[in-house]
Amino acid sequence: MSLENTKIYISEIPKEWIRRVRSGHRNIWNEGSTNPELPEMSLYPPTNGLYAERFEDGWYWVCGCNKCLENGEWYSYIVCEEHDRCITCGTHRKDLTDIPCGHREGFQCKPCHEREHEERKKEALRLAKENGHDEWDCYREDKIICPVCASVNSSDDIHESSEDMKCYVCDSNFAVEVDYETKYTTTLS
């Protein structure tokens, strides 16, 4: 059942209230308010996949599930019960035994994520061997290249001039040495 055209009036919330935040499925109006005229109020929608939106005549529960809306967006802040499934195998979140991995299209259950990771690892190692990849391919590069599988790794977590890192593709541990180049700027004083 699609929630696409759902619009349910929320009688508990005055239409004049405008401050609303979302925390998962919970909607909170006047969060942290000390004003007795605008008390904090928290509500959950009647079903997952809905969130509160203000219209001229008041607040309504409307659909927020990108799969119900078929809007082509990659990420949905909330999803309905029907679409709360692994993007690979379709296992429903309530049937999972392990914490799933987030994905821009929803989530992936641990077995699917691990299987996909192993396939990506195997392919990267095959290509690195086929292309004759070695440590010299990683010398003084502007990207962090794994010396084992040739995958480009993120530098987001590098904060020191030398750090250990684990490749996100092949799981190999390697050292990263950051080379800094000195630059000077001069101006008239």
mmCIF file of C-alpha atoms in Angstrom:
data_model
loop_
_atom_site.group_PDB
_atom_site.id
_atom_site.type_symbol
_atom_site.label_atom_id
_atom_site.label_comp_id
_atom_site.label_asym_id
_atom_site.label_seq_id
_atom_site.Cartn_x
_atom_site.Cartn_y
_atom_site.Cartn_z
ATOM 1 C CA MET A 1 0.000 0.000 0.000
ATOM 2 C CA SER A 2 1.519 3.329 -1.095
ATOM 3 C CA LEU A 3 1.342 6.320 1.226
ATOM 4 C CA GLU A 4 1.886 8.702 -1.701
ATOM 5 C CA ASN A 5 -1.427 10.609 -1.485
ATOM 6 C CA THR A 6 -1.790 10.490 2.313
ATOM 7 C CA LYS A 7 -2.826 13.741 3.997
ATOM 8 C CA ILE A 8 -4.152 13.334 7.554
ATOM 9 C CA TYR A 9 -5.064 16.418 9.606
ATOM 10 C CA ILE A 10 -3.232 16.704 12.966
ATOM 11 C CA SER A 11 -5.819 18.216 15.301
ATOM 12 C CA GLU A 12 -3.447 18.315 18.329
ATOM 13 C CA ILE A 13 -1.184 20.973 16.750
ATOM 14 C CA PRO A 14 -2.388 24.569 16.261
ATOM 15 C CA LYS A 15 -1.869 25.795 12.696
ATOM 16 C CA GLU A 16 -0.027 28.885 14.060
ATOM 17 C CA TRP A 17 2.858 26.765 15.351
ATOM 18 C CA ILE A 18 5.731 26.849 12.915
ATOM 19 C CA ARG A 19 8.740 25.421 14.797
ATOM 20 C CA ARG A 20 8.922 21.678 14.141
ATOM 21 C CA VAL A 21 11.932 19.343 14.044
ATOM 22 C CA ARG A 22 12.115 15.665 13.207
ATOM 23 C CA SER A 23 13.992 12.975 15.078
ATOM 24 C CA GLY A 24 13.493 9.762 13.154
ATOM 25 C CA HIS A 25 9.749 9.228 12.950
ATOM 26 C CA ARG A 26 9.062 11.545 15.904
ATOM 27 C CA ASN A 27 7.997 15.141 15.151
ATOM 28 C CA ILE A 28 8.661 17.763 17.841
ATOM 29 C CA TRP A 29 7.067 21.192 17.922
ATOM 30 C CA ASN A 30 8.576 24.091 19.889
ATOM 31 C CA GLU A 31 11.542 21.980 21.000
ATOM 32 C CA GLY A 32 13.150 23.377 24.163
ATOM 33 C CA SER A 33 10.506 26.094 24.486
ATOM 34 C CA THR A 34 10.080 27.789 27.857
ATOM 35 C CA ASN A 35 7.185 29.872 26.553
ATOM 36 C CA PRO A 36 3.888 28.600 28.086
ATOM 37 C CA GLU A 37 2.091 29.838 24.944
ATOM 38 C CA LEU A 38 4.261 27.490 22.824
ATOM 39 C CA PRO A 39 4.750 24.312 24.873
ATOM 40 C CA GLU A 40 6.939 21.562 23.503
ATOM 41 C CA MET A 41 4.878 18.752 21.982
ATOM 42 C CA SER A 42 6.060 15.497 20.483
ATOM 43 C CA LEU A 43 4.028 13.184 18.234
ATOM 44 C CA TYR A 44 4.622 10.050 16.210
ATOM 45 C CA PRO A 45 2.734 9.602 12.938
ATOM 46 C CA PRO A 46 -0.078 7.031 12.776
ATOM 47 C CA THR A 47 2.185 4.889 10.561
ATOM 48 C CA ASN A 48 5.880 4.896 9.671
ATOM 49 C CA GLY A 49 6.706 6.764 6.487
ATOM 50 C CA LEU A 50 4.688 9.863 7.350
ATOM 51 C CA TYR A 51 5.905 13.174 8.772
ATOM 52 C CA ALA A 52 4.221 16.429 9.765
ATOM 53 C CA GLU A 53 4.033 19.253 7.248
ATOM 54 C CA ARG A 54 2.397 22.643 7.694
ATOM 55 C CA PHE A 55 -0.150 23.907 5.170
ATOM 56 C CA GLU A 56 -2.181 27.140 5.292
ATOM 57 C CA ASP A 57 -5.047 25.475 7.146
ATOM 58 C CA GLY A 58 -2.941 23.456 9.615
ATOM 59 C CA TRP A 59 -0.556 20.553 10.140
ATOM 60 C CA TYR A 60 -0.946 17.237 8.310
ATOM 61 C CA TRP A 61 0.725 13.850 8.225
ATOM 62 C CA VAL A 62 2.086 13.423 4.698
ATOM 63 C CA CYS A 63 4.247 10.852 2.966
ATOM 64 C CA GLY A 64 8.022 11.137 3.337
ATOM 65 C CA CYS A 65 8.973 7.752 1.831
ATOM 66 C CA ASN A 66 10.851 8.330 -1.434
ATOM 67 C CA LYS A 67 9.873 4.886 -2.732
ATOM 68 C CA CYS A 68 6.141 5.552 -2.212
ATOM 69 C CA LEU A 69 6.557 8.993 -3.760
ATOM 70 C CA GLU A 70 8.636 7.568 -6.637
ATOM 71 C CA ASN A 71 10.498 10.888 -6.697
ATOM 72 C CA GLY A 72 13.860 9.437 -7.752
ATOM 73 C CA GLU A 73 15.670 10.721 -4.658
ATOM 74 C CA TRP A 74 18.476 8.449 -3.436
ATOM 75 C CA TYR A 75 18.029 8.953 0.282
ATOM 76 C CA SER A 76 14.827 9.020 2.275
ATOM 77 C CA TYR A 77 14.936 10.367 5.826
ATOM 78 C CA ILE A 78 12.097 8.017 6.726
ATOM 79 C CA VAL A 79 10.560 5.042 4.965
ATOM 80 C CA CYS A 80 7.244 3.259 5.291
ATOM 81 C CA GLU A 81 6.888 -0.268 6.685
ATOM 82 C CA GLU A 82 6.485 -1.757 3.214
ATOM 83 C CA HIS A 83 9.770 -0.290 1.892
ATOM 84 C CA ASP A 84 11.887 -0.782 5.044
ATOM 85 C CA ARG A 85 13.776 -3.661 3.414
ATOM 86 C CA CYS A 86 17.313 -4.605 2.378
ATOM 87 C CA ILE A 87 17.920 -3.080 -1.052
ATOM 88 C CA THR A 88 19.584 -6.298 -2.235
ATOM 89 C CA CYS A 89 17.596 -9.266 -0.918
ATOM 90 C CA GLY A 90 14.384 -7.610 0.325
ATOM 91 C CA THR A 91 14.642 -8.834 3.937
ATOM 92 C CA HIS A 92 12.488 -6.613 6.164
ATOM 93 C CA ARG A 93 14.291 -4.645 8.874
ATOM 94 C CA LYS A 94 12.228 -6.335 11.620
ATOM 95 C CA ASP A 95 13.620 -9.728 10.499
ATOM 96 C CA LEU A 96 17.307 -8.740 10.763
ATOM 97 C CA THR A 97 19.538 -10.233 13.423
ATOM 98 C CA ASP A 98 22.514 -7.882 12.839
ATOM 99 C CA ILE A 99 22.799 -4.129 12.464
ATOM 100 C CA PRO A 100 22.407 -3.229 8.770
ATOM 101 C CA CYS A 101 24.713 -0.999 6.743
ATOM 102 C CA GLY A 102 23.404 2.343 5.569
ATOM 103 C CA HIS A 103 23.136 2.850 1.836
ATOM 104 C CA ARG A 104 22.044 5.854 -0.214
ATOM 105 C CA GLU A 105 19.043 3.829 -1.411
ATOM 106 C CA GLY A 106 18.073 2.623 2.083
ATOM 107 C CA PHE A 107 19.993 -0.106 3.900
ATOM 108 C CA GLN A 108 21.718 -3.375 3.158
ATOM 109 C CA CYS A 109 21.578 -6.366 5.502
ATOM 110 C CA LYS A 110 24.920 -7.619 6.845
ATOM 111 C CA PRO A 111 25.050 -10.844 4.757
ATOM 112 C CA CYS A 112 24.372 -8.929 1.506
ATOM 113 C CA HIS A 113 26.866 -6.219 2.428
ATOM 114 C CA GLU A 114 29.558 -8.783 3.248
ATOM 115 C CA ARG A 115 28.903 -10.734 0.040
ATOM 116 C CA GLU A 116 29.082 -7.548 -2.042
ATOM 117 C CA HIS A 117 32.260 -6.478 -0.219
ATOM 118 C CA GLU A 118 33.936 -9.827 -0.935
ATOM 119 C CA GLU A 119 32.998 -9.604 -4.634
ATOM 120 C CA ARG A 120 34.396 -6.059 -4.859
ATOM 121 C CA LYS A 121 37.562 -7.156 -3.021
ATOM 122 C CA LYS A 122 38.088 -10.159 -5.297
ATOM 123 C CA GLU A 123 37.640 -8.024 -8.438
ATOM 124 C CA ALA A 124 40.010 -5.279 -7.184
ATOM 125 C CA LEU A 125 42.725 -7.843 -6.343
ATOM 126 C CA ARG A 126 42.296 -9.496 -9.740
ATOM 127 C CA LEU A 127 42.635 -6.168 -11.573
ATOM 128 C CA ALA A 128 45.653 -5.114 -9.489
ATOM 129 C CA LYS A 129 47.420 -8.377 -10.332
ATOM 130 C CA GLU A 130 46.427 -8.178 -13.998
ATOM 131 C CA ASN A 131 47.766 -4.602 -14.247
ATOM 132 C CA GLY A 132 50.998 -5.405 -12.390
ATOM 133 C CA HIS A 133 50.210 -2.971 -9.560
ATOM 134 C CA ASP A 134 53.012 -2.473 -7.033
ATOM 135 C CA GLU A 135 54.070 -0.002 -4.334
ATOM 136 C CA TRP A 136 55.753 2.296 -6.879
ATOM 137 C CA ASP A 137 52.300 3.066 -8.258
ATOM 138 C CA CYS A 138 51.552 4.617 -4.850
ATOM 139 C CA TYR A 139 54.618 6.866 -4.546
ATOM 140 C CA ARG A 140 53.967 10.628 -4.120
ATOM 141 C CA GLU A 141 50.446 10.537 -5.516
ATOM 142 C CA ASP A 142 47.724 13.119 -4.888
ATOM 143 C CA LYS A 143 45.340 10.346 -3.765
ATOM 144 C CA ILE A 144 45.706 7.557 -1.216
ATOM 145 C CA ILE A 145 46.130 4.409 -3.302
ATOM 146 C CA CYS A 146 46.106 1.002 -1.646
ATOM 147 C CA PRO A 147 49.463 -0.715 -2.280
ATOM 148 C CA VAL A 148 47.691 -4.097 -2.474
ATOM 149 C CA CYS A 149 44.555 -3.624 -4.619
ATOM 150 C CA ALA A 150 45.113 -0.149 -6.184
ATOM 151 C CA SER A 151 41.819 1.221 -4.824
ATOM 152 C CA VAL A 152 41.650 4.930 -4.036
ATOM 153 C CA ASN A 153 40.926 5.460 -0.333
ATOM 154 C CA SER A 154 39.532 8.545 1.414
ATOM 155 C CA SER A 155 41.824 11.037 3.109
ATOM 156 C CA ASP A 156 39.037 12.327 5.366
ATOM 157 C CA ASP A 157 40.430 10.600 8.469
ATOM 158 C CA ILE A 158 44.098 11.499 7.925
ATOM 159 C CA HIS A 159 45.193 14.090 10.470
ATOM 160 C CA GLU A 160 48.887 13.351 10.984
ATOM 161 C CA SER A 161 51.863 13.285 8.615
ATOM 162 C CA SER A 162 52.049 9.508 8.990
ATOM 163 C CA GLU A 163 49.163 7.181 9.869
ATOM 164 C CA ASP A 164 48.099 3.578 9.494
ATOM 165 C CA MET A 165 45.056 2.881 7.380
ATOM 166 C CA LYS A 166 42.856 -0.044 6.399
ATOM 167 C CA CYS A 167 41.751 -0.294 2.763
ATOM 168 C CA TYR A 168 37.976 -0.139 2.508
ATOM 169 C CA VAL A 169 38.045 -2.528 -0.489
ATOM 170 C CA CYS A 170 40.590 -5.287 0.280
ATOM 171 C CA ASP A 171 40.900 -4.821 4.082
ATOM 172 C CA SER A 172 44.727 -4.586 3.862
ATOM 173 C CA ASN A 173 46.519 -2.476 6.449
ATOM 174 C CA PHE A 174 49.091 -0.016 5.143
ATOM 175 C CA ALA A 175 50.940 3.111 6.219
ATOM 176 C CA VAL A 176 50.184 6.523 4.741
ATOM 177 C CA GLU A 177 52.877 9.177 4.724
ATOM 178 C CA VAL A 178 51.722 12.688 3.935
ATOM 179 C CA ASP A 179 54.181 14.920 2.045
ATOM 180 C CA TYR A 180 53.667 18.629 2.575
ATOM 181 C CA GLU A 181 54.828 21.138 -0.016
ATOM 182 C CA THR A 182 55.823 24.562 1.265
ATOM 183 C CA LYS A 183 54.274 27.533 -0.524
ATOM 184 C CA TYR A 184 54.940 31.233 0.065
ATOM 185 C CA THR A 185 52.801 34.270 -0.599
ATOM 186 C CA THR A 186 54.211 37.797 -0.516
ATOM 187 C CA THR A 187 52.464 41.148 -0.409
ATOM 188 C CA LEU A 188 53.619 44.760 -0.021
ATOM 189 C CA SER A 189 53.622 45.855 3.610
#
